[in-house]
PDB file of C-alpha atoms in Angstrom:
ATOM      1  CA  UNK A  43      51.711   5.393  18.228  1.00  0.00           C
ATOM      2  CA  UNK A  44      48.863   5.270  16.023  1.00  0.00           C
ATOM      3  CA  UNK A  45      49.234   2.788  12.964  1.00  0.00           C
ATOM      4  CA  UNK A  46      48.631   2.816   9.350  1.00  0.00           C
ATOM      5  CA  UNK A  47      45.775   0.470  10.211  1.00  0.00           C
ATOM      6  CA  UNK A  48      44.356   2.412  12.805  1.00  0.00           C
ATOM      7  CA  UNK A  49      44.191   5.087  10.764  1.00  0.00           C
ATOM      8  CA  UNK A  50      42.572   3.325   7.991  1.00  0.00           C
ATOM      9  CA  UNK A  51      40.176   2.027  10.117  1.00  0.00           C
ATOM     10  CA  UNK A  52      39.683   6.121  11.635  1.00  0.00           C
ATOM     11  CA  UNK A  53      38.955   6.806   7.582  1.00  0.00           C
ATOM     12  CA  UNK A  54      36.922   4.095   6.550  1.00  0.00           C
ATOM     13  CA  UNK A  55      34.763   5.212   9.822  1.00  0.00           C
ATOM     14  CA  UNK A  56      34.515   9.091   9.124  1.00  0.00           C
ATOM     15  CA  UNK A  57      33.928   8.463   5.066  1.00  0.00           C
ATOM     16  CA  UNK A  58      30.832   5.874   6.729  1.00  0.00           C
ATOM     17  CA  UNK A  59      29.020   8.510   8.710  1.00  0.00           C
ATOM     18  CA  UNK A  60      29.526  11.071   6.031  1.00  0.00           C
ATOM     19  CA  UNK A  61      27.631   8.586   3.456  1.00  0.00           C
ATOM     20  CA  UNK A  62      25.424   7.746   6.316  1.00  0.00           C
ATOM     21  CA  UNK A  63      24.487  11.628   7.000  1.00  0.00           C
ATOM     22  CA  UNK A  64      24.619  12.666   3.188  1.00  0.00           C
ATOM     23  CA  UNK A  65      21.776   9.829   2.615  1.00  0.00           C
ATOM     24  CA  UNK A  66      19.772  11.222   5.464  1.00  0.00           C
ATOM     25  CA  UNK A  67      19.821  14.823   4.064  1.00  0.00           C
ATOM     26  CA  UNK A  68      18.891  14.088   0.613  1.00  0.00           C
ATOM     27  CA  UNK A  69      16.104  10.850   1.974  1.00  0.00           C
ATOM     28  CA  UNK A  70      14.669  12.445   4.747  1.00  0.00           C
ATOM     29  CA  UNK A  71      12.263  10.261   6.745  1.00  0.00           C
ATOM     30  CA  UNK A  72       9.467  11.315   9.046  1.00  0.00           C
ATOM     31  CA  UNK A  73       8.804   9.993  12.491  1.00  0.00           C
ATOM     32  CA  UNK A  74       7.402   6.202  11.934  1.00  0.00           C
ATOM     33  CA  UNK A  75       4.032   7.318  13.747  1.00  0.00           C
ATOM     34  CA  UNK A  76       3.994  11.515  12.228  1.00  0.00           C
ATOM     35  CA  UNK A  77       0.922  13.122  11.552  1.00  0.00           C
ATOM     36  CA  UNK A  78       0.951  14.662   8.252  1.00  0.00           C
ATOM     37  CA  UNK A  79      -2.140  15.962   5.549  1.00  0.00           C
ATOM     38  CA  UNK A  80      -2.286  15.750   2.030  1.00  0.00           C
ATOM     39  CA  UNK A  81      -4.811  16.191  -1.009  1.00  0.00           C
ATOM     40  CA  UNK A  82      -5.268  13.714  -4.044  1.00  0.00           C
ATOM     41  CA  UNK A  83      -2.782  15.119  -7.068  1.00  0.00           C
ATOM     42  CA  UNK A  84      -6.460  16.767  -9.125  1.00  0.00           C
ATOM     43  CA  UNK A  85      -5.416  17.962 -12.503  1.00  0.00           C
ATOM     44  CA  UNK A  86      -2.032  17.732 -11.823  1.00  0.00           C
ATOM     45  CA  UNK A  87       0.561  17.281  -9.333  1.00  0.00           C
ATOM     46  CA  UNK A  88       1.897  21.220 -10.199  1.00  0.00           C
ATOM     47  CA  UNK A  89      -1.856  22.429 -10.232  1.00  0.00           C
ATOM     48  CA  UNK A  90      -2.565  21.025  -6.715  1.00  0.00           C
ATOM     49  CA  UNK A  91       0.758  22.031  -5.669  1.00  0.00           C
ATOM     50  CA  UNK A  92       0.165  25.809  -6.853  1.00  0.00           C
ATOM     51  CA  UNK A  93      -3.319  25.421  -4.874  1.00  0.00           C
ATOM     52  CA  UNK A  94      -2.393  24.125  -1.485  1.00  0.00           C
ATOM     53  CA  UNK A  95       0.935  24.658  -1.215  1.00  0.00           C
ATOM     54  CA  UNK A  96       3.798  22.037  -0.134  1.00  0.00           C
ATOM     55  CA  UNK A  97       1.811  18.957   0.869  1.00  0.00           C
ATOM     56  CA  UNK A  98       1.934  15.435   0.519  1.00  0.00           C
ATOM     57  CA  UNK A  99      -0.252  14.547  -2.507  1.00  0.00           C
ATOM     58  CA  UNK A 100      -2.329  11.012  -3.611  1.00  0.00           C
ATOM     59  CA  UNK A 101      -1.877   9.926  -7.143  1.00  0.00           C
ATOM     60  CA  UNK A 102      -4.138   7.311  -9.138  1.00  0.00           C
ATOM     61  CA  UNK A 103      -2.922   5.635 -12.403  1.00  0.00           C
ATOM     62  CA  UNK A 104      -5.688   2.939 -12.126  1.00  0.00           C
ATOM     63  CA  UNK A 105      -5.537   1.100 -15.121  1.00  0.00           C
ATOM     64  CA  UNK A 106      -2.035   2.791 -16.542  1.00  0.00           C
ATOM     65  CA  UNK A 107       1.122   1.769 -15.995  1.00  0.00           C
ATOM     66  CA  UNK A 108       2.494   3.055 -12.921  1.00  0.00           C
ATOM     67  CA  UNK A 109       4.054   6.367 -14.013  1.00  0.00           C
ATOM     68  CA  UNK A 110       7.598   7.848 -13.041  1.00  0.00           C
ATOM     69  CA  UNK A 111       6.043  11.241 -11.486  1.00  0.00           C
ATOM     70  CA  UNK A 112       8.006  12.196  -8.181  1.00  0.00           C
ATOM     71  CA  UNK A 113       6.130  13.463  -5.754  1.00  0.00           C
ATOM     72  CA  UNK A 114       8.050  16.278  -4.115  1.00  0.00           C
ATOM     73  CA  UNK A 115       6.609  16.666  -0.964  1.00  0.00           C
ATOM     74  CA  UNK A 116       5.712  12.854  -0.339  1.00  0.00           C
ATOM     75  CA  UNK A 117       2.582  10.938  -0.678  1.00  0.00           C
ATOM     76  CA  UNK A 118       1.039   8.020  -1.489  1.00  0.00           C
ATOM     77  CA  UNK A 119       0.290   6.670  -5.473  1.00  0.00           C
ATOM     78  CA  UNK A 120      -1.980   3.270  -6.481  1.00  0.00           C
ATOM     79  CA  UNK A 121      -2.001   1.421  -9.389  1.00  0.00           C
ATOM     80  CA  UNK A 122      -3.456  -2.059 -10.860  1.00  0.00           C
ATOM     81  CA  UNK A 123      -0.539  -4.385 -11.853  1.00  0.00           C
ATOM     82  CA  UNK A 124      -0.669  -7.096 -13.807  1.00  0.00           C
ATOM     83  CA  UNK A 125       0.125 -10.667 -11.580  1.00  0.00           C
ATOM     84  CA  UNK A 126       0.310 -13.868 -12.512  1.00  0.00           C
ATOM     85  CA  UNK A 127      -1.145 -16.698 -11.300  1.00  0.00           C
ATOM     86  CA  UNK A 128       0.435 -16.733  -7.816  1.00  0.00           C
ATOM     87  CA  UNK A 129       0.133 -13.177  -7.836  1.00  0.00           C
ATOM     88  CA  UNK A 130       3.882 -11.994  -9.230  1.00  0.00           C
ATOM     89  CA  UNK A 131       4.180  -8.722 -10.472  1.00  0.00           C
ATOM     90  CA  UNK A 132       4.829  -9.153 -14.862  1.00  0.00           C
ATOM     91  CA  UNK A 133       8.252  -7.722 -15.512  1.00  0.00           C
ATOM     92  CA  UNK A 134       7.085  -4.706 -17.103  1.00  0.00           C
ATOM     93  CA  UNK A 135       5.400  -3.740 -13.359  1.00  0.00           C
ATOM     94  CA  UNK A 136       8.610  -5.090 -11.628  1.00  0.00           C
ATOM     95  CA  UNK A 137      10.701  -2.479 -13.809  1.00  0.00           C
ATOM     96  CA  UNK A 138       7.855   0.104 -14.086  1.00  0.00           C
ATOM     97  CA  UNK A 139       7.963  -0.055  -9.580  1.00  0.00           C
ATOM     98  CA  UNK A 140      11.647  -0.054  -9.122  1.00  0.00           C
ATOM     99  CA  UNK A 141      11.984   3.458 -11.676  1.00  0.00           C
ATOM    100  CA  UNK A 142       9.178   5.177  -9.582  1.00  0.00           C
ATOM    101  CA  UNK A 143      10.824   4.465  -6.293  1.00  0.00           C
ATOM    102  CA  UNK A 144      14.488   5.174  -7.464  1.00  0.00           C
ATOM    103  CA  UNK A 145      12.531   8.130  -8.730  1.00  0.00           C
ATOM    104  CA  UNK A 146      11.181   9.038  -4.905  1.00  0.00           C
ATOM    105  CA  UNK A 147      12.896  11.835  -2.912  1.00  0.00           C
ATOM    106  CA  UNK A 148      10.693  11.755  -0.211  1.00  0.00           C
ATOM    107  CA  UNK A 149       8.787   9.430   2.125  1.00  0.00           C
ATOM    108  CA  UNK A 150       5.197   7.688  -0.074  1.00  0.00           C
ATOM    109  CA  UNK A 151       3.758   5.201   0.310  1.00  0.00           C
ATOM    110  CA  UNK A 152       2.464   2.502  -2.711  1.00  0.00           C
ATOM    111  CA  UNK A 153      -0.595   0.657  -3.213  1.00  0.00           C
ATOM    112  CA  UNK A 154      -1.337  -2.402  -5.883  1.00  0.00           C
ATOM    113  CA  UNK A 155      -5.133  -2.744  -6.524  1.00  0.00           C
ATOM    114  CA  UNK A 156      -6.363   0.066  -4.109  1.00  0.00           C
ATOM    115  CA  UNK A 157      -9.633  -0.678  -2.950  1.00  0.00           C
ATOM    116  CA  UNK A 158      -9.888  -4.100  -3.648  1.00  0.00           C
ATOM    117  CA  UNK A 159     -12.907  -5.009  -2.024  1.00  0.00           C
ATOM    118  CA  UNK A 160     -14.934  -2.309  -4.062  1.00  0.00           C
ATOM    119  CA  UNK A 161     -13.694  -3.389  -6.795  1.00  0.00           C
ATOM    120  CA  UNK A 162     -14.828  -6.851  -6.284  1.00  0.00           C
ATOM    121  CA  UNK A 163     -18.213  -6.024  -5.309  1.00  0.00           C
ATOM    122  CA  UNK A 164     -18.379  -3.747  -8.347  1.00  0.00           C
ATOM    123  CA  UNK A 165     -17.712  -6.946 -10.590  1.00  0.00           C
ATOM    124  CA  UNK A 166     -14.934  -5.889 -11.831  1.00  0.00           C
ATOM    125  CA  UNK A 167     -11.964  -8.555 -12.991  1.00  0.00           C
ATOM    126  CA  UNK A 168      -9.529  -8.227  -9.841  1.00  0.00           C
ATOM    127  CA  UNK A 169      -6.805 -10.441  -8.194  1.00  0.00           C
ATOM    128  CA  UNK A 170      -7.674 -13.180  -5.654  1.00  0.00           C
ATOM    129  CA  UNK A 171      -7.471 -12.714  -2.205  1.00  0.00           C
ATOM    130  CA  UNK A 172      -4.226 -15.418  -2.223  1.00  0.00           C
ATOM    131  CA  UNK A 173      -3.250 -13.478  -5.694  1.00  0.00           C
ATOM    132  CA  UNK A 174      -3.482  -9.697  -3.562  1.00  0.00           C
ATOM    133  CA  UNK A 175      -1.445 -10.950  -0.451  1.00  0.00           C
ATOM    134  CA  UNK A 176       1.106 -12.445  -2.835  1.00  0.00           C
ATOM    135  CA  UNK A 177       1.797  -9.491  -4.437  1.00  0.00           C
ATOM    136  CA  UNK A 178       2.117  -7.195  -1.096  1.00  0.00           C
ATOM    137  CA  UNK A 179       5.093  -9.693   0.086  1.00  0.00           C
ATOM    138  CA  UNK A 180       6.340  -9.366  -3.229  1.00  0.00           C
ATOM    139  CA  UNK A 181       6.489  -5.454  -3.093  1.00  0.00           C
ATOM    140  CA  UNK A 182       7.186  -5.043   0.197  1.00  0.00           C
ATOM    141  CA  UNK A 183      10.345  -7.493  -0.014  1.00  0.00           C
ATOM    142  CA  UNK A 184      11.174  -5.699  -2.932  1.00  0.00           C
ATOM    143  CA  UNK A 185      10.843  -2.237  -1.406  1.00  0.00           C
ATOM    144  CA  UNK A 186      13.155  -2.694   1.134  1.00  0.00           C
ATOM    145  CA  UNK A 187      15.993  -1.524  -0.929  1.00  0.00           C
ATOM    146  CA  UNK A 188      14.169   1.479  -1.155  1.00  0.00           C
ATOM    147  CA  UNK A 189      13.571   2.624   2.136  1.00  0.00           C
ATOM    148  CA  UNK A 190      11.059   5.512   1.657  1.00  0.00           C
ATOM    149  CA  UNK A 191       8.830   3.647   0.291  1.00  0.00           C
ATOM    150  CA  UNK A 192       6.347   2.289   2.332  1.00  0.00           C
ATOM    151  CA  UNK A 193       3.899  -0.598   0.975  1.00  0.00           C
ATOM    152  CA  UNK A 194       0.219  -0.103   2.014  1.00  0.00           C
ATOM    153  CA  UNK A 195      -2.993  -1.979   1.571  1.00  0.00           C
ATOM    154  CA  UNK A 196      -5.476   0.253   0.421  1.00  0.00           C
ATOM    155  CA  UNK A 197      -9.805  -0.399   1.319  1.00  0.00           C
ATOM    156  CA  UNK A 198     -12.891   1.533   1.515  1.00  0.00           C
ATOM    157  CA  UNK A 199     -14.043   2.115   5.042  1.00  0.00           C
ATOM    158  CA  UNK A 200     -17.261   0.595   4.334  1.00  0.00           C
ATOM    159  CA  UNK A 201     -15.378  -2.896   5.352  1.00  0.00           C
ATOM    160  CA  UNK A 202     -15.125  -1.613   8.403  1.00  0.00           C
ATOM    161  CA  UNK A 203     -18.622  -2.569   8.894  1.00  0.00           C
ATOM    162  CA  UNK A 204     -20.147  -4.849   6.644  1.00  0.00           C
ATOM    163  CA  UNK A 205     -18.862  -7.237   4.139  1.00  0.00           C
ATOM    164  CA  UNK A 206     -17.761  -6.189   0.697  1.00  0.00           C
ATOM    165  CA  UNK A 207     -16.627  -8.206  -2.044  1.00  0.00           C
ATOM    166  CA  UNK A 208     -14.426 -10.751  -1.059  1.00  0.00           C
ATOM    167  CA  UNK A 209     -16.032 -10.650   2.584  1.00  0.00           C
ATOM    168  CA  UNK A 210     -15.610  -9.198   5.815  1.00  0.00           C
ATOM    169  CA  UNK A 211     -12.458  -6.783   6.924  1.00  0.00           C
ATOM    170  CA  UNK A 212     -11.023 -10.450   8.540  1.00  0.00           C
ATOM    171  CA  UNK A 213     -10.816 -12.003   5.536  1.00  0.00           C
ATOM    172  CA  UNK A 214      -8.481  -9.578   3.988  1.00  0.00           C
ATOM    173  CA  UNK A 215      -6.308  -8.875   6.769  1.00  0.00           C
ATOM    174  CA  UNK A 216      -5.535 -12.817   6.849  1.00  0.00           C
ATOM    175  CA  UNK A 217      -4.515 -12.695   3.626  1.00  0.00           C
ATOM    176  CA  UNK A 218      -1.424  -9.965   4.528  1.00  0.00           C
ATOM    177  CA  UNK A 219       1.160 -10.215   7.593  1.00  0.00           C
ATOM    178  CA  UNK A 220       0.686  -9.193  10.421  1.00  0.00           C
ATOM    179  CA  UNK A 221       0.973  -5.553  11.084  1.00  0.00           C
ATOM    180  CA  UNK A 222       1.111  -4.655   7.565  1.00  0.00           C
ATOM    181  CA  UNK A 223       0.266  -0.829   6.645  1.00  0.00           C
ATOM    182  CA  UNK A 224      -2.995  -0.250   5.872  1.00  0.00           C
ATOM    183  CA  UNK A 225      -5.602   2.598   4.821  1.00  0.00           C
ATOM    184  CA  UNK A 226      -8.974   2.678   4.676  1.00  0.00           C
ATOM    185  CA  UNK A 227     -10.941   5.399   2.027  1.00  0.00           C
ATOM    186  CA  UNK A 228     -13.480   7.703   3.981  1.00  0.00           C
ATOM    187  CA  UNK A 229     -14.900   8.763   0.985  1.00  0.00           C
ATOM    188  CA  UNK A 230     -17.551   7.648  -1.886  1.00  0.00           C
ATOM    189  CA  UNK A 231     -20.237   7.883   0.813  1.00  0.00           C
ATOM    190  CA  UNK A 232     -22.393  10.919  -1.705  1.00  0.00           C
ATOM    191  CA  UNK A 233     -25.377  12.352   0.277  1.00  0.00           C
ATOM    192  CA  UNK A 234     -27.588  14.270  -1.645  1.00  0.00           C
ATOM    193  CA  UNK A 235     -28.716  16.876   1.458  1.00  0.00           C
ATOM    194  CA  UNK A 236     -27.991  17.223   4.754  1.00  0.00           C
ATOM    195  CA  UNK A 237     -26.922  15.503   7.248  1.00  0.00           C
ATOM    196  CA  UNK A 238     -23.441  14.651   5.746  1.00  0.00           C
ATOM    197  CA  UNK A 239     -22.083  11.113   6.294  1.00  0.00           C
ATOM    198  CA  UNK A 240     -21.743   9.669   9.988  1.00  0.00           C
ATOM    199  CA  UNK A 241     -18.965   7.432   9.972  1.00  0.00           C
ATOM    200  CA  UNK A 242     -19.298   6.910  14.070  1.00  0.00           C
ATOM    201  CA  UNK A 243     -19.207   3.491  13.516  1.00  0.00           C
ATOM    202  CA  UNK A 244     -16.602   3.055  11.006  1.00  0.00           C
ATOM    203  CA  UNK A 245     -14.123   5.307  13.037  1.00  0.00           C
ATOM    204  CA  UNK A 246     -14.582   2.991  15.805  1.00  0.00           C
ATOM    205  CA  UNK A 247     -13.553  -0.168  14.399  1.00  0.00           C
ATOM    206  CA  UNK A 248     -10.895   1.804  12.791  1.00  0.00           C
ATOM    207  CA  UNK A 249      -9.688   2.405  15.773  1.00  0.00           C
ATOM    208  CA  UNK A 250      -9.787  -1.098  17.049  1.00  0.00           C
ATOM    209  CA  UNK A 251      -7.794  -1.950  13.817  1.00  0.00           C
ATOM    210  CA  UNK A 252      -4.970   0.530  14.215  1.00  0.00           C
ATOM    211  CA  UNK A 253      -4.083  -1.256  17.537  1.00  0.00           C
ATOM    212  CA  UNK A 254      -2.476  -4.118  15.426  1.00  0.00           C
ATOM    213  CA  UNK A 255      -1.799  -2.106  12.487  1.00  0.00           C
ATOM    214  CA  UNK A 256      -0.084   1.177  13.947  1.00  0.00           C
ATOM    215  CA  UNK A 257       0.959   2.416  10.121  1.00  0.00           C
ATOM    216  CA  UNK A 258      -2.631   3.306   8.649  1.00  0.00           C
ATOM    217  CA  UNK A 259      -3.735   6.159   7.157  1.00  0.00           C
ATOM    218  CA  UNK A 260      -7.116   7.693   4.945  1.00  0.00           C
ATOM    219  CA  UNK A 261      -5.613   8.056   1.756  1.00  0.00           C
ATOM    220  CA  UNK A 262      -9.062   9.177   0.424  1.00  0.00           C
ATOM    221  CA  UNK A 263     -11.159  11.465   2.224  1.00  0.00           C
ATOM    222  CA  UNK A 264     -14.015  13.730   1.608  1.00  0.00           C
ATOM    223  CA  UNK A 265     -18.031  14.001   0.753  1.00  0.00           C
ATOM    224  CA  UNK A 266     -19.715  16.519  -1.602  1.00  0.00           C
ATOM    225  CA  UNK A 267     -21.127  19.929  -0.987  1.00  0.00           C
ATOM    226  CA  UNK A 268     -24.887  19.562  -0.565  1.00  0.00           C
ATOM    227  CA  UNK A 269     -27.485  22.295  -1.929  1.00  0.00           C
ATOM    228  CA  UNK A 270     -28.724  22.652   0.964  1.00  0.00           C
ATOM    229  CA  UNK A 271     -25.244  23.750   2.582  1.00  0.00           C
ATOM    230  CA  UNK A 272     -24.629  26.475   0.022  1.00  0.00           C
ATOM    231  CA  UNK A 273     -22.013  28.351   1.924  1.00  0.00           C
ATOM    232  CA  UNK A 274     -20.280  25.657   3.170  1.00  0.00           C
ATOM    233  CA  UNK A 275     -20.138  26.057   6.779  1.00  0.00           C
ATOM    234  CA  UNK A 276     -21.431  22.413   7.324  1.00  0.00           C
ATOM    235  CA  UNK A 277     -19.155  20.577   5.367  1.00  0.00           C
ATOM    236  CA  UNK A 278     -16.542  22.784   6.920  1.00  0.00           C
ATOM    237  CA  UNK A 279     -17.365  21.153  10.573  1.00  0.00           C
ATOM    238  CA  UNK A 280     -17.354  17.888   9.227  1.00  0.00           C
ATOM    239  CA  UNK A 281     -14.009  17.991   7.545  1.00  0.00           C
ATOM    240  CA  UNK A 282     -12.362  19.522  10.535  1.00  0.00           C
ATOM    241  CA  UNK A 283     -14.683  16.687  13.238  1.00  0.00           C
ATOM    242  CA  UNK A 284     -13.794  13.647  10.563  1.00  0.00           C
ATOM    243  CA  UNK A 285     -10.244  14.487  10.251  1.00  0.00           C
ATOM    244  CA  UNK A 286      -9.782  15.238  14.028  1.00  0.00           C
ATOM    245  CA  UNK A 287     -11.933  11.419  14.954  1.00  0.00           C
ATOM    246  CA  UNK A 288      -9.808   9.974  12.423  1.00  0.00           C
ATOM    247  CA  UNK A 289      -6.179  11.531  14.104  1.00  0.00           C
ATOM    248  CA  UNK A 290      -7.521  10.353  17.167  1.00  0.00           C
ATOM    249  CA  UNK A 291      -8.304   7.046  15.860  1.00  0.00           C
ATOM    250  CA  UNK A 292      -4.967   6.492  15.082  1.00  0.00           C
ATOM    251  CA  UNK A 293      -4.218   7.468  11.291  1.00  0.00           C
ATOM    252  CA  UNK A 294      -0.944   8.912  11.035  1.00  0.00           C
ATOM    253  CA  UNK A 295      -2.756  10.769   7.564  1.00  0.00           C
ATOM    254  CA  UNK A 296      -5.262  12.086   5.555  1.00  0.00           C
ATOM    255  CA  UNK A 297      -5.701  13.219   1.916  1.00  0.00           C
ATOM    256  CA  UNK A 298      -8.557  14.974   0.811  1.00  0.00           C
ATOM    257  CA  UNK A 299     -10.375  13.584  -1.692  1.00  0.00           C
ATOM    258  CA  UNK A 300      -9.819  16.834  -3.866  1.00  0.00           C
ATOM    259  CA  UNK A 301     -11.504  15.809  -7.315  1.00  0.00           C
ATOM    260  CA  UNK A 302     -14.994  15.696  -8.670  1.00  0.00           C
ATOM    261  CA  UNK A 303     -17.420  14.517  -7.085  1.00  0.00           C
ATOM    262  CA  UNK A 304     -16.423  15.025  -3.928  1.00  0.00           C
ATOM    263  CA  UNK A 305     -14.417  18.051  -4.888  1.00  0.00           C
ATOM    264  CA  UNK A 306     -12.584  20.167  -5.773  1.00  0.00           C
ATOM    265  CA  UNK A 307     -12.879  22.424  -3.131  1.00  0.00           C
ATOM    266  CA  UNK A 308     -12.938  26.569  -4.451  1.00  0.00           C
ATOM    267  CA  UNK A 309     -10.176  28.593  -3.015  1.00  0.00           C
ATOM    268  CA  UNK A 310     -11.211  30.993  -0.531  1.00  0.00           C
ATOM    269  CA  UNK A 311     -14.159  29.214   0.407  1.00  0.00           C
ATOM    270  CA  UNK A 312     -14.868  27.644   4.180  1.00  0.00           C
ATOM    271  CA  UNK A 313     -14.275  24.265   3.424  1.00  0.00           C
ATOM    272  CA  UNK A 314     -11.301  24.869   1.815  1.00  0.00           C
ATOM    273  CA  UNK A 315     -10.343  27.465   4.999  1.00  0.00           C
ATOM    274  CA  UNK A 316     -11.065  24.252   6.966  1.00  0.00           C
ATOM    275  CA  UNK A 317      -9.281  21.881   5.069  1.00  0.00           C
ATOM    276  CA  UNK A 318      -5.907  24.209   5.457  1.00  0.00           C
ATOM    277  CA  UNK A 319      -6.548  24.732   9.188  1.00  0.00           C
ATOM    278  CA  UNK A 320      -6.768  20.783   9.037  1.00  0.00           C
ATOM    279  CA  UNK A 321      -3.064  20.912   7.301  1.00  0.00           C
ATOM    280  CA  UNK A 322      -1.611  23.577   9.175  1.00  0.00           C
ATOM    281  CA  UNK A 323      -2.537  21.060  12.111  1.00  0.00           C
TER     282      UNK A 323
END
C-alpha cells in the first residue's frame, strides 16, 4: 500500500520535471558545439530583423551603459564596463549585467571590452591584462545563474598573427582560464581594390586555437565592396569561402559585419544572396 509519503515524494517528483520541462521550453538552448549565423544589430535590432529575417544578431554599446534590449533570436552584445582596480565590475555594471541577462530569452553570448588588443594598440585608455581576466571570472561566475548566457572574450584576428597591443595571442589567453570562449573579429581588414583580404594564415592558427578553446566564434565578419567589383560577384565568393574556412576551422558562428564600412549589404544584391545562402547553411 502506497503511503502518504510515497505519494508526496511521487508529487514533489512530477511538479520537478514539469518546472524542469517548462524552463526548457521558454530557455531553449542550442547544441554546445551548433552552427548558427547572424548579422551585427545595424540601425536597429527591428530594422535588421525586418531585413534578414529571424537570426541571431551582434549588438555594440561601446562606451554606453550596457542596455536592456533582448535579443529575440539570440546573439552576442559587447560593452566597456567600468572596473576597479582589480578589475571588479562598479555596481552600476553589476546591476546594469544582471537586468540584460534576466532580460535574455534566448541563448547570447556577452563580451566586456571587445577587442581589447585593438584598443590598446589604438592608445586608447583600456583595462590591464590582470584588470581584463579579472573581470571575465567575475562575469562568468556571475553568469552562471543565468544559464544562456555565455561569457566570451572578444579579439581581432590580426592577433592571430602578429602582436597587438598588449602582445602576442599567448599573452592574453594566459590571462583567462583555460578553455574559456573566445572570438576573434575577421573584419577591419579595408582593401581599397581587388584582391579582397586573405586571411589563410589567420584561419590557420584559428584553427589551432579552437582545439583548446572549442566555444569560439567570429562575432565580426566582413570587408567592403571594392570599385573594381561593382556587381559584387567577388565579394560574394569570399563571403561564402571565409565563412565556409572559418566553419571548418572550428567556429560554431559568424555575424556579418552588416554596418558601414564594411556594409550594409543592399537587398537583392549577390553578396547579400550569398550571405543568406551562408545562413540558410
Amino acid at each position: 500500500m502506497t503511503t502518504y509519503a510515497e505519494y508526496g515524494a511521487q508529487a514533489d517528483a512530477q511538479i520537478a520535471a514539469l518546472t524542469a520541462e517548462l524552463y526548457a521550453c521558454q530557455h531553449p538552448t542550442p547544441p554546445p558545439l551548433s552552427w548558427f549565423v547572424g548579422v551585427s544589430a545595424g540601425p536597429s535590432i527591428a530594422e535588421q530583423l525586418a531585413k534578414w529575417g529571424p537570426v541571431p544578431l551582434r549588438v555594440f554599446y561601446g562606451g554606453r551603459g550596457l542596455g536592456v534590449d533582448v535579443l529575440p533570436h539570440g546573439g552576442c552584445a559587447s560593452w566597456n564596463p567600468t572596473l576597479n582596480a582589480m578589475g571588479g565590475l562598479s555596481a552600476a555594471d553589476l546591476s546594469a549585467v544582471v537586468a540584460w541577462a534576466k532580460a535574455q530569452t534566448q541563448p547570447v553570448s556577452l563580451a566586456g571590452w571587445h577587442e581589447l588588443d585593438v584598443k590598446k594598440q589604438a592608445g586608447q585608455a583600456v583595462p590591464t591584462l590582470a584588470q581584463f581576466g579579472a573581470m571575465n571570472v567575475q562575469l562568468r561566475s556571475l553568469m552562471t545563474a543565468y544559464p544562456l548566457v555565455t561569457v566570451r572574450a572578444i579579439f581581432g584576428a590580426h592577433l592571430l598573427v602578429a602582436p597587438v597591443g598588449y602582445g602576442n595571442v599567448a599573452a592574453y589567453l594566459a590571462a583567462l582560464p583555460a578553455g574559456f570562449p573566445l572570438g576573434f573579429d575577421f573584419d577591419g581588414s579595408r582593401p581599397t581594390a581587388l584582391p579582397y583580404t586573405d586571411y589563410a594564415a589567420n584561419i590557420a592558427n584559428f584553427t589551432t586555437i579552437a582545439a583548446a578553446h572549442p566555444d569560439i566564434t567570429v562575432p565580426e565578419f566582413g570587408v567592403p565592396q571594392v570599385s573594381d567589383d561593382p556587381s559584387g560577384a567577388s565579394l560574394a565568393a569570399w563571403l561564402l569561402l571565409n565563412a565556409g574556412k572559418l566553419r571548418t576551422a572550428g567556429a560554431r558562428a559568424v555575424y556579418l559585419f552588416d554596418t558601414a564600412p564594411e556594409g550594409p549589404l543592399v537587398p537583392g544584391s549577390l553578396p547579400f544572396t550569398a550571405y543568406k545562402q551562408i545562413i540558410a547553411g
